[in-house]
mmCIF file of C-alpha atoms in Angstrom:
data_model
loop_
_atom_site.group_PDB
_atom_site.id
_atom_site.type_symbol
_atom_site.label_atom_id
_atom_site.label_comp_id
_atom_site.label_asym_id
_atom_site.label_seq_id
_atom_site.Cartn_x
_atom_site.Cartn_y
_atom_site.Cartn_z
ATOM 1 C CA MET I 295 71.362 115.490 96.634
ATOM 2 C CA SER I 296 67.590 115.410 97.017
ATOM 3 C CA ARG I 297 65.783 118.321 98.624
ATOM 4 C CA SER I 298 63.494 117.751 101.587
ATOM 5 C CA PHE I 299 59.760 118.026 101.171
ATOM 6 C CA SER I 300 59.695 121.249 103.259
ATOM 7 C CA ASN I 301 62.239 123.005 101.025
ATOM 8 C CA PRO I 302 60.711 126.273 99.681
ATOM 9 C CA THR I 303 61.869 125.476 96.162
ATOM 10 C CA ALA I 304 59.998 122.169 96.254
ATOM 11 C CA LEU I 305 56.873 123.906 97.534
ATOM 12 C CA GLN I 306 57.112 126.513 94.807
ATOM 13 C CA MET I 307 57.392 123.759 92.203
ATOM 14 C CA MET I 308 54.315 122.055 93.654
ATOM 15 C CA ARG I 309 52.342 125.288 93.580
ATOM 16 C CA ALA I 310 53.399 125.962 89.998
ATOM 17 C CA ASP I 311 52.433 122.433 88.995
ATOM 18 C CA TRP I 312 49.052 122.852 90.733
ATOM 19 C CA ARG I 313 48.353 126.120 88.906
ATOM 20 C CA ARG I 314 49.344 124.574 85.591
ATOM 21 C CA HIS I 315 47.421 121.305 85.962
ATOM 22 C CA TRP I 316 44.677 122.203 88.452
ATOM 23 C CA THR I 317 41.945 120.803 86.189
ATOM 24 C CA ILE I 318 43.611 117.380 86.181
ATOM 25 C CA TYR I 319 43.948 117.407 89.972
ATOM 26 C CA LEU I 320 40.302 118.423 90.210
ATOM 27 C CA MET I 321 39.277 115.475 88.018
ATOM 28 C CA ALA I 322 41.301 113.144 90.267
ATOM 29 C CA LEU I 323 39.571 114.312 93.453
ATOM 30 C CA PRO I 324 36.460 112.044 93.131
ATOM 31 C CA VAL I 325 38.681 109.001 92.588
ATOM 32 C CA ILE I 326 40.884 109.902 95.558
ATOM 33 C CA ALA I 327 37.791 110.541 97.703
ATOM 34 C CA TYR I 328 36.333 107.158 96.701
ATOM 35 C CA TYR I 329 39.425 105.247 97.807
ATOM 36 C CA VAL I 330 39.841 107.270 100.991
ATOM 37 C CA ILE I 331 36.186 106.830 102.044
ATOM 38 C CA PHE I 332 35.495 103.261 100.935
ATOM 39 C CA HIS I 333 38.932 101.600 101.066
ATOM 40 C CA TYR I 334 41.237 103.384 103.496
ATOM 41 C CA GLY I 335 38.584 104.710 105.882
ATOM 42 C CA PRO I 336 37.161 101.264 106.762
ATOM 43 C CA MET I 337 40.667 100.098 107.728
ATOM 44 C CA TYR I 338 40.012 101.907 111.010
ATOM 45 C CA GLY I 339 37.593 99.095 111.838
ATOM 46 C CA LEU I 340 40.274 96.398 111.511
ATOM 47 C CA GLN I 341 40.938 96.758 115.214
ATOM 48 C CA ILE I 342 37.781 94.778 115.955
ATOM 49 C CA ALA I 343 39.784 91.707 114.875
ATOM 50 C CA PHE I 344 41.628 92.128 118.194
ATOM 51 C CA LYS I 345 38.509 92.943 120.212
ATOM 52 C CA ASP I 346 35.347 91.209 121.343
ATOM 53 C CA PHE I 347 33.237 93.601 119.300
ATOM 54 C CA GLN I 348 29.796 94.450 120.638
ATOM 55 C CA PRO I 349 27.717 96.843 118.492
ATOM 56 C CA ALA I 350 26.109 98.422 121.562
ATOM 57 C CA LYS I 351 29.516 99.408 122.964
ATOM 58 C CA GLY I 352 31.042 100.434 119.659
ATOM 59 C CA ILE I 353 34.595 99.856 118.455
ATOM 60 C CA TRP I 354 36.288 101.846 121.243
ATOM 61 C CA GLY I 355 34.098 100.466 124.016
ATOM 62 C CA SER I 356 34.538 96.795 123.108
ATOM 63 C CA PRO I 357 37.150 94.944 125.214
ATOM 64 C CA TRP I 358 40.518 93.898 123.787
ATOM 65 C CA VAL I 359 41.086 90.153 123.450
ATOM 66 C CA GLY I 360 44.392 90.165 121.544
ATOM 67 C CA PHE I 361 44.880 87.249 119.142
ATOM 68 C CA LYS I 362 41.990 85.210 120.534
ATOM 69 C CA HIS I 363 40.012 85.180 117.265
ATOM 70 C CA PHE I 364 43.086 84.327 115.194
ATOM 71 C CA GLU I 365 43.868 81.391 117.466
ATOM 72 C CA SER I 366 40.255 80.276 117.273
ATOM 73 C CA PHE I 367 40.416 80.309 113.471
ATOM 74 C CA PHE I 368 43.796 78.540 113.240
ATOM 75 C CA ASN I 369 42.733 75.853 115.696
ATOM 76 C CA GLY I 370 39.246 75.452 114.231
ATOM 77 C CA ILE I 371 38.126 72.199 112.668
ATOM 78 C CA TYR I 372 37.483 73.890 109.321
ATOM 79 C CA PHE I 373 40.802 75.763 108.991
ATOM 80 C CA TRP I 374 42.683 73.283 106.812
ATOM 81 C CA ARG I 375 39.605 72.492 104.733
ATOM 82 C CA LEU I 376 39.088 76.174 103.965
ATOM 83 C CA ILE I 377 42.753 76.739 103.106
ATOM 84 C CA LYS I 378 42.880 73.607 100.946
ATOM 85 C CA ASN I 379 39.698 74.394 99.001
ATOM 86 C CA THR I 380 40.614 78.050 98.470
ATOM 87 C CA ILE I 381 44.137 77.298 97.274
ATOM 88 C CA LEU I 382 43.116 74.363 95.056
ATOM 89 C CA ILE I 383 40.444 76.377 93.241
ATOM 90 C CA ASN I 384 42.916 79.203 92.672
ATOM 91 C CA VAL I 385 45.640 76.799 91.521
ATOM 92 C CA TYR I 386 43.233 75.251 89.007
ATOM 93 C CA GLU I 387 42.307 78.721 87.766
ATOM 94 C CA LEU I 388 46.003 79.595 87.502
ATOM 95 C CA LEU I 389 46.729 76.408 85.541
ATOM 96 C CA PHE I 390 43.726 76.457 83.215
ATOM 97 C CA SER I 391 41.868 79.773 83.274
ATOM 98 C CA PHE I 392 44.908 82.080 83.198
ATOM 99 C CA PRO I 393 46.565 80.485 80.118
ATOM 100 C CA ALA I 394 43.190 80.132 78.340
ATOM 101 C CA ALA I 395 42.898 83.882 77.705
ATOM 102 C CA ILE I 396 46.480 83.997 76.407
ATOM 103 C CA LEU I 397 45.834 81.060 74.090
ATOM 104 C CA LEU I 398 42.645 82.629 72.721
ATOM 105 C CA ALA I 399 44.450 85.915 72.055
ATOM 106 C CA LEU I 400 47.216 84.081 70.173
ATOM 107 C CA LEU I 401 44.667 82.142 68.116
ATOM 108 C CA LEU I 402 42.662 85.268 67.304
ATOM 109 C CA ASN I 403 45.874 86.976 66.209
ATOM 110 C CA GLU I 404 46.369 84.257 63.592
ATOM 111 C CA ILE I 405 42.922 84.684 62.002
ATOM 112 C CA ARG I 406 43.226 86.499 58.701
ATOM 113 C CA SER I 407 39.513 87.000 57.996
ATOM 114 C CA SER I 408 38.512 90.179 59.846
ATOM 115 C CA LEU I 409 34.811 89.270 59.621
ATOM 116 C CA PHE I 410 35.310 85.833 61.185
ATOM 117 C CA LYS I 411 37.678 87.304 63.778
ATOM 118 C CA ARG I 412 35.090 89.861 64.885
ATOM 119 C CA PHE I 413 32.455 87.123 65.064
ATOM 120 C CA VAL I 414 34.640 84.928 67.296
ATOM 121 C CA GLN I 415 35.510 87.889 69.504
ATOM 122 C CA THR I 416 31.860 88.853 69.925
ATOM 123 C CA VAL I 417 30.812 85.296 70.766
ATOM 124 C CA SER I 418 33.640 84.895 73.300
ATOM 125 C CA TYR I 419 32.993 88.301 74.933
ATOM 126 C CA LEU I 420 29.238 87.898 75.426
ATOM 127 C CA PRO I 421 29.330 85.484 78.416
ATOM 128 C CA HIS I 422 31.220 88.120 80.407
ATOM 129 C CA PHE I 423 28.085 90.261 80.488
ATOM 130 C CA ILE I 424 25.964 87.488 81.987
ATOM 131 C CA SER I 425 25.462 88.115 85.699
ATOM 132 C CA ILE I 426 26.681 85.559 88.229
ATOM 133 C CA VAL I 427 23.087 84.922 89.319
ATOM 134 C CA VAL I 428 21.981 84.115 85.772
ATOM 135 C CA LEU I 429 25.064 81.949 85.209
ATOM 136 C CA ALA I 430 24.369 79.993 88.395
ATOM 137 C CA GLY I 431 20.736 79.551 87.336
ATOM 138 C CA MET I 432 21.841 78.224 83.949
ATOM 139 C CA MET I 433 24.209 75.764 85.596
ATOM 140 C CA ILE I 434 21.526 74.552 88.007
ATOM 141 C CA ASP I 435 19.084 73.998 85.128
ATOM 142 C CA PHE I 436 21.584 72.364 82.773
ATOM 143 C CA LEU I 437 23.337 70.204 85.376
ATOM 144 C CA GLY I 438 20.318 68.973 87.357
ATOM 145 C CA ARG I 439 19.257 65.318 87.222
ATOM 146 C CA THR I 440 16.666 66.204 84.592
ATOM 147 C CA GLY I 441 18.759 68.921 82.963
ATOM 148 C CA LEU I 442 20.070 69.143 79.428
ATOM 149 C CA ILE I 443 23.450 67.557 80.200
ATOM 150 C CA ASN I 444 21.883 64.496 81.807
ATOM 151 C CA GLN I 445 19.401 64.180 78.939
ATOM 152 C CA ILE I 446 22.331 64.069 76.513
ATOM 153 C CA LEU I 447 24.133 61.532 78.696
ATOM 154 C CA GLY I 448 20.939 59.497 78.960
ATOM 155 C CA SER I 449 20.738 59.227 75.172
ATOM 156 C CA PHE I 450 24.057 57.338 75.352
ATOM 157 C CA GLY I 451 22.797 55.058 78.104
ATOM 158 C CA ILE I 452 24.664 56.837 80.934
ATOM 159 C CA GLU I 453 22.952 57.106 84.309
ATOM 160 C CA PRO I 454 22.009 60.655 85.435
ATOM 161 C CA ILE I 455 24.610 62.452 87.536
ATOM 162 C CA ASP I 456 23.602 65.038 90.122
ATOM 163 C CA PHE I 457 26.605 67.255 89.370
ATOM 164 C CA LEU I 458 25.869 70.016 91.850
ATOM 165 C CA LYS I 459 25.291 67.601 94.733
ATOM 166 C CA GLU I 460 28.490 65.603 94.277
ATOM 167 C CA ALA I 461 31.523 67.205 95.921
ATOM 168 C CA GLY I 462 33.955 65.763 93.387
ATOM 169 C CA TRP I 463 32.454 67.796 90.532
ATOM 170 C CA PHE I 464 32.393 71.211 92.168
ATOM 171 C CA ARG I 465 35.911 72.451 91.413
ATOM 172 C CA PHE I 466 35.741 71.312 87.806
ATOM 173 C CA LEU I 467 32.377 73.016 87.263
ATOM 174 C CA PHE I 468 33.485 76.198 89.039
ATOM 175 C CA VAL I 469 36.692 76.596 87.036
ATOM 176 C CA SER I 470 35.288 75.500 83.666
ATOM 177 C CA SER I 471 32.303 77.853 83.931
ATOM 178 C CA GLY I 472 34.715 80.643 84.867
ATOM 179 C CA ILE I 473 36.782 79.936 81.750
ATOM 180 C CA TRP I 474 33.688 80.027 79.557
ATOM 181 C CA GLN I 475 32.533 83.293 81.072
ATOM 182 C CA GLY I 476 35.861 85.102 81.233
ATOM 183 C CA ILE I 477 38.096 83.822 78.456
ATOM 184 C CA GLY I 478 36.955 86.341 75.836
ATOM 185 C CA TRP I 479 37.081 89.332 78.140
ATOM 186 C CA GLY I 480 40.453 88.267 79.532
ATOM 187 C CA SER I 481 41.951 88.038 76.042
ATOM 188 C CA ILE I 482 41.308 91.739 75.333
ATOM 189 C CA ILE I 483 44.370 92.973 77.201
ATOM 190 C CA TYR I 484 46.599 90.401 75.469
ATOM 191 C CA LEU I 485 45.243 91.376 72.053
ATOM 192 C CA ALA I 486 46.013 95.001 72.893
ATOM 193 C CA ALA I 487 49.561 93.998 73.868
ATOM 194 C CA ILE I 488 49.975 92.064 70.601
ATOM 195 C CA THR I 489 48.967 95.095 68.519
ATOM 196 C CA ALA I 490 51.760 97.083 70.228
ATOM 197 C CA ILE I 491 54.465 94.705 68.949
ATOM 198 C CA ASP I 492 56.660 96.262 66.253
ATOM 199 C CA PRO I 493 55.626 94.778 62.843
ATOM 200 C CA THR I 494 59.259 94.906 61.680
ATOM 201 C CA LEU I 495 60.020 92.103 64.116
ATOM 202 C CA TYR I 496 57.653 89.821 62.218
ATOM 203 C CA GLU I 497 59.182 90.900 58.921
ATOM 204 C CA ALA I 498 62.671 90.117 60.198
ATOM 205 C CA ALA I 499 61.463 86.723 61.434
ATOM 206 C CA ARG I 500 59.913 85.922 58.036
ATOM 207 C CA ILE I 501 63.145 86.895 56.282
ATOM 208 C CA ASP I 502 64.992 84.491 58.569
ATOM 209 C CA GLY I 503 62.581 81.746 57.469
ATOM 210 C CA ALA I 504 60.388 81.588 60.580
ATOM 211 C CA GLY I 505 56.893 80.220 60.044
ATOM 212 C CA ARG I 506 53.771 81.255 61.952
ATOM 213 C CA TRP I 507 54.543 78.970 64.879
ATOM 214 C CA LYS I 508 58.105 80.253 65.321
ATOM 215 C CA GLN I 509 56.920 83.852 64.921
ATOM 216 C CA THR I 510 54.448 83.262 67.725
ATOM 217 C CA LEU I 511 57.072 81.554 69.869
ATOM 218 C CA HIS I 512 59.923 84.015 69.331
ATOM 219 C CA VAL I 513 58.140 87.317 68.599
ATOM 220 C CA THR I 514 54.560 87.362 69.885
ATOM 221 C CA LEU I 515 55.072 85.626 73.233
ATOM 222 C CA PRO I 516 58.170 87.650 74.211
ATOM 223 C CA GLY I 517 56.312 90.788 73.119
ATOM 224 C CA ILE I 518 53.419 90.171 75.508
ATOM 225 C CA MET I 519 55.530 88.664 78.289
ATOM 226 C CA PRO I 520 55.551 91.899 80.371
ATOM 227 C CA THR I 521 51.741 91.891 80.307
ATOM 228 C CA ILE I 522 51.632 88.209 81.247
ATOM 229 C CA ALA I 523 54.062 88.806 84.115
ATOM 230 C CA ILE I 524 52.047 91.705 85.563
ATOM 231 C CA LEU I 525 48.752 89.813 85.396
ATOM 232 C CA PHE I 526 50.404 86.712 86.862
ATOM 233 C CA ILE I 527 51.652 88.739 89.852
ATOM 234 C CA LEU I 528 48.169 90.171 90.393
ATOM 235 C CA GLN I 529 46.679 86.680 90.119
ATOM 236 C CA MET I 530 49.082 85.434 92.786
ATOM 237 C CA GLY I 531 47.798 88.182 95.068
ATOM 238 C CA ASN I 532 44.336 86.626 94.796
ATOM 239 C CA MET I 533 45.396 83.095 95.727
ATOM 240 C CA LEU I 534 43.333 83.202 98.915
ATOM 241 C CA SER I 535 40.398 84.983 97.322
ATOM 242 C CA VAL I 536 37.601 83.188 95.514
ATOM 243 C CA GLY I 537 34.436 84.889 94.282
ATOM 244 C CA SER I 538 32.037 84.173 97.129
ATOM 245 C CA GLU I 539 28.919 85.079 95.113
ATOM 246 C CA LYS I 540 29.306 82.208 92.668
ATOM 247 C CA VAL I 541 30.211 79.695 95.362
ATOM 248 C CA LEU I 542 27.272 80.763 97.545
ATOM 249 C CA LEU I 543 24.883 80.289 94.636
ATOM 250 C CA LEU I 544 26.202 76.858 93.676
ATOM 251 C CA TYR I 545 27.323 75.077 96.829
ATOM 252 C CA ASN I 546 25.267 73.215 99.424
ATOM 253 C CA PRO I 547 26.059 71.186 102.559
ATOM 254 C CA LEU I 548 26.735 68.118 100.398
ATOM 255 C CA THR I 549 29.603 69.889 98.622
ATOM 256 C CA TYR I 550 31.112 71.767 101.585
ATOM 257 C CA SER I 551 34.088 69.381 101.600
ATOM 258 C CA THR I 552 35.336 70.779 98.263
ATOM 259 C CA ALA I 553 33.364 74.022 97.845
ATOM 260 C CA ASP I 554 33.599 75.788 101.190
ATOM 261 C CA VAL I 555 36.229 78.540 100.922
ATOM 262 C CA ILE I 556 37.411 81.364 103.172
ATOM 263 C CA SER I 557 35.049 83.963 101.715
ATOM 264 C CA THR I 558 31.936 81.795 102.156
ATOM 265 C CA TYR I 559 33.004 80.860 105.685
ATOM 266 C CA VAL I 560 33.384 84.552 106.504
ATOM 267 C CA TYR I 561 29.891 85.178 105.098
ATOM 268 C CA ARG I 562 28.308 82.453 107.232
ATOM 269 C CA LYS I 563 30.112 83.447 110.408
ATOM 270 C CA GLY I 564 29.908 87.213 109.952
ATOM 271 C CA VAL I 565 26.487 87.761 108.385
ATOM 272 C CA LEU I 566 24.484 84.755 109.490
ATOM 273 C CA GLU I 567 26.028 84.285 112.957
ATOM 274 C CA ALA I 568 27.032 87.938 113.573
ATOM 275 C CA SER I 569 30.579 86.972 114.661
ATOM 276 C CA TYR I 570 32.019 90.278 113.488
ATOM 277 C CA SER I 571 35.332 90.143 115.354
ATOM 278 C CA PHE I 572 36.038 86.582 114.284
ATOM 279 C CA THR I 573 35.364 87.268 110.626
ATOM 280 C CA ALA I 574 37.404 90.482 110.773
ATOM 281 C CA ALA I 575 40.326 88.396 112.022
ATOM 282 C CA VAL I 576 39.865 85.894 109.200
ATOM 283 C CA GLY I 577 39.642 88.684 106.619
ATOM 284 C CA LEU I 578 42.780 90.359 108.015
ATOM 285 C CA PHE I 579 44.654 87.050 107.856
ATOM 286 C CA ASN I 580 43.509 86.645 104.244
ATOM 287 C CA SER I 581 44.695 90.146 103.321
ATOM 288 C CA VAL I 582 48.101 89.748 104.981
ATOM 289 C CA VAL I 583 48.781 86.432 103.232
ATOM 290 C CA SER I 584 47.650 87.886 99.892
ATOM 291 C CA PHE I 585 50.014 90.838 100.377
ATOM 292 C CA ILE I 586 52.912 88.475 101.137
ATOM 293 C CA LEU I 587 52.134 86.390 98.050
ATOM 294 C CA ILE I 588 51.989 89.366 95.695
ATOM 295 C CA VAL I 589 55.288 90.743 97.044
ATOM 296 C CA ALA I 590 56.933 87.313 96.750
ATOM 297 C CA ALA I 591 55.628 86.808 93.205
ATOM 298 C CA ASN I 592 56.860 90.248 92.187
ATOM 299 C CA ASN I 593 60.344 89.528 93.585
ATOM 300 C CA VAL I 594 60.533 86.128 91.869
ATOM 301 C CA ILE I 595 59.454 87.549 88.495
ATOM 302 C CA LYS I 596 61.901 90.447 88.924
ATOM 303 C CA ARG I 597 64.781 88.030 89.494
ATOM 304 C CA LEU I 598 63.856 85.731 86.623
ATOM 305 C CA SER I 599 63.252 88.515 84.099
ATOM 306 C CA GLU I 600 63.174 92.285 83.749
ATOM 307 C CA ASN I 601 59.406 92.374 84.219
ATOM 308 C CA LYS I 602 57.921 93.523 87.533
ATOM 309 C CA LEU I 603 54.918 95.253 89.015
ATOM 310 C CA TRP I 604 57.058 97.708 90.974
#
């Protein structure tokens, strides 16, 4: 039978644990303070999603309007476009970007030359350290009508394509550039998981006559499946979140039909138009849906396998 939190014995155990590990608790204080101040503290301001917030009156002085801003967002002309674009970009990243890091890790694991392996790892990691601003600048230069890509296409007699001004190209360019920039960095955690696999499993597989492909299929993949499951659950939690910085740097009114996502809409309405209550409502809706998705993904993975986030 569990003891209540106020039980003296429990308090004595907590005091003893504090005296024994006080340095560790002290080291944790800055991290706890960071999350309390910058993550939990601002949640107090979520109430402006249900108010007609006016900076001069403050949060408490602003009048309550209930679900007015939520209704305005749901009934807005851009609602379905924003949802569609946000989900499609995330689905494409889930289908192509997420498996890309796993595939690279599996391929790197098969390289026997340590020198060549380190070279490939270094080359694949480097794009991660390029800032989003620099990446966007590179894409604008390379993909412009007079850019390198169009010069190469022109040498084959193909007419120049204004990639960044045609809505049909945006999702492909966004996802493919994300793969190039993040595939090496994303493979690190899978490589770490592969190194934790018991080598005797590979030996047993070789004795049974399994080649490299079957070893990968029946030993390596099951060995890293818990890692894949956890990262998949976390990815599902971001299904309504797309990096607004990259989209803001690359999109324009000509590509709004495929590029405009929830985060960029919130930026335009909140920062440029100062509609703080409206954007708070949109952000709260985004967070609630993301929470539901991550819980649902965790429950599905838990039922299908023994892997779970909690």
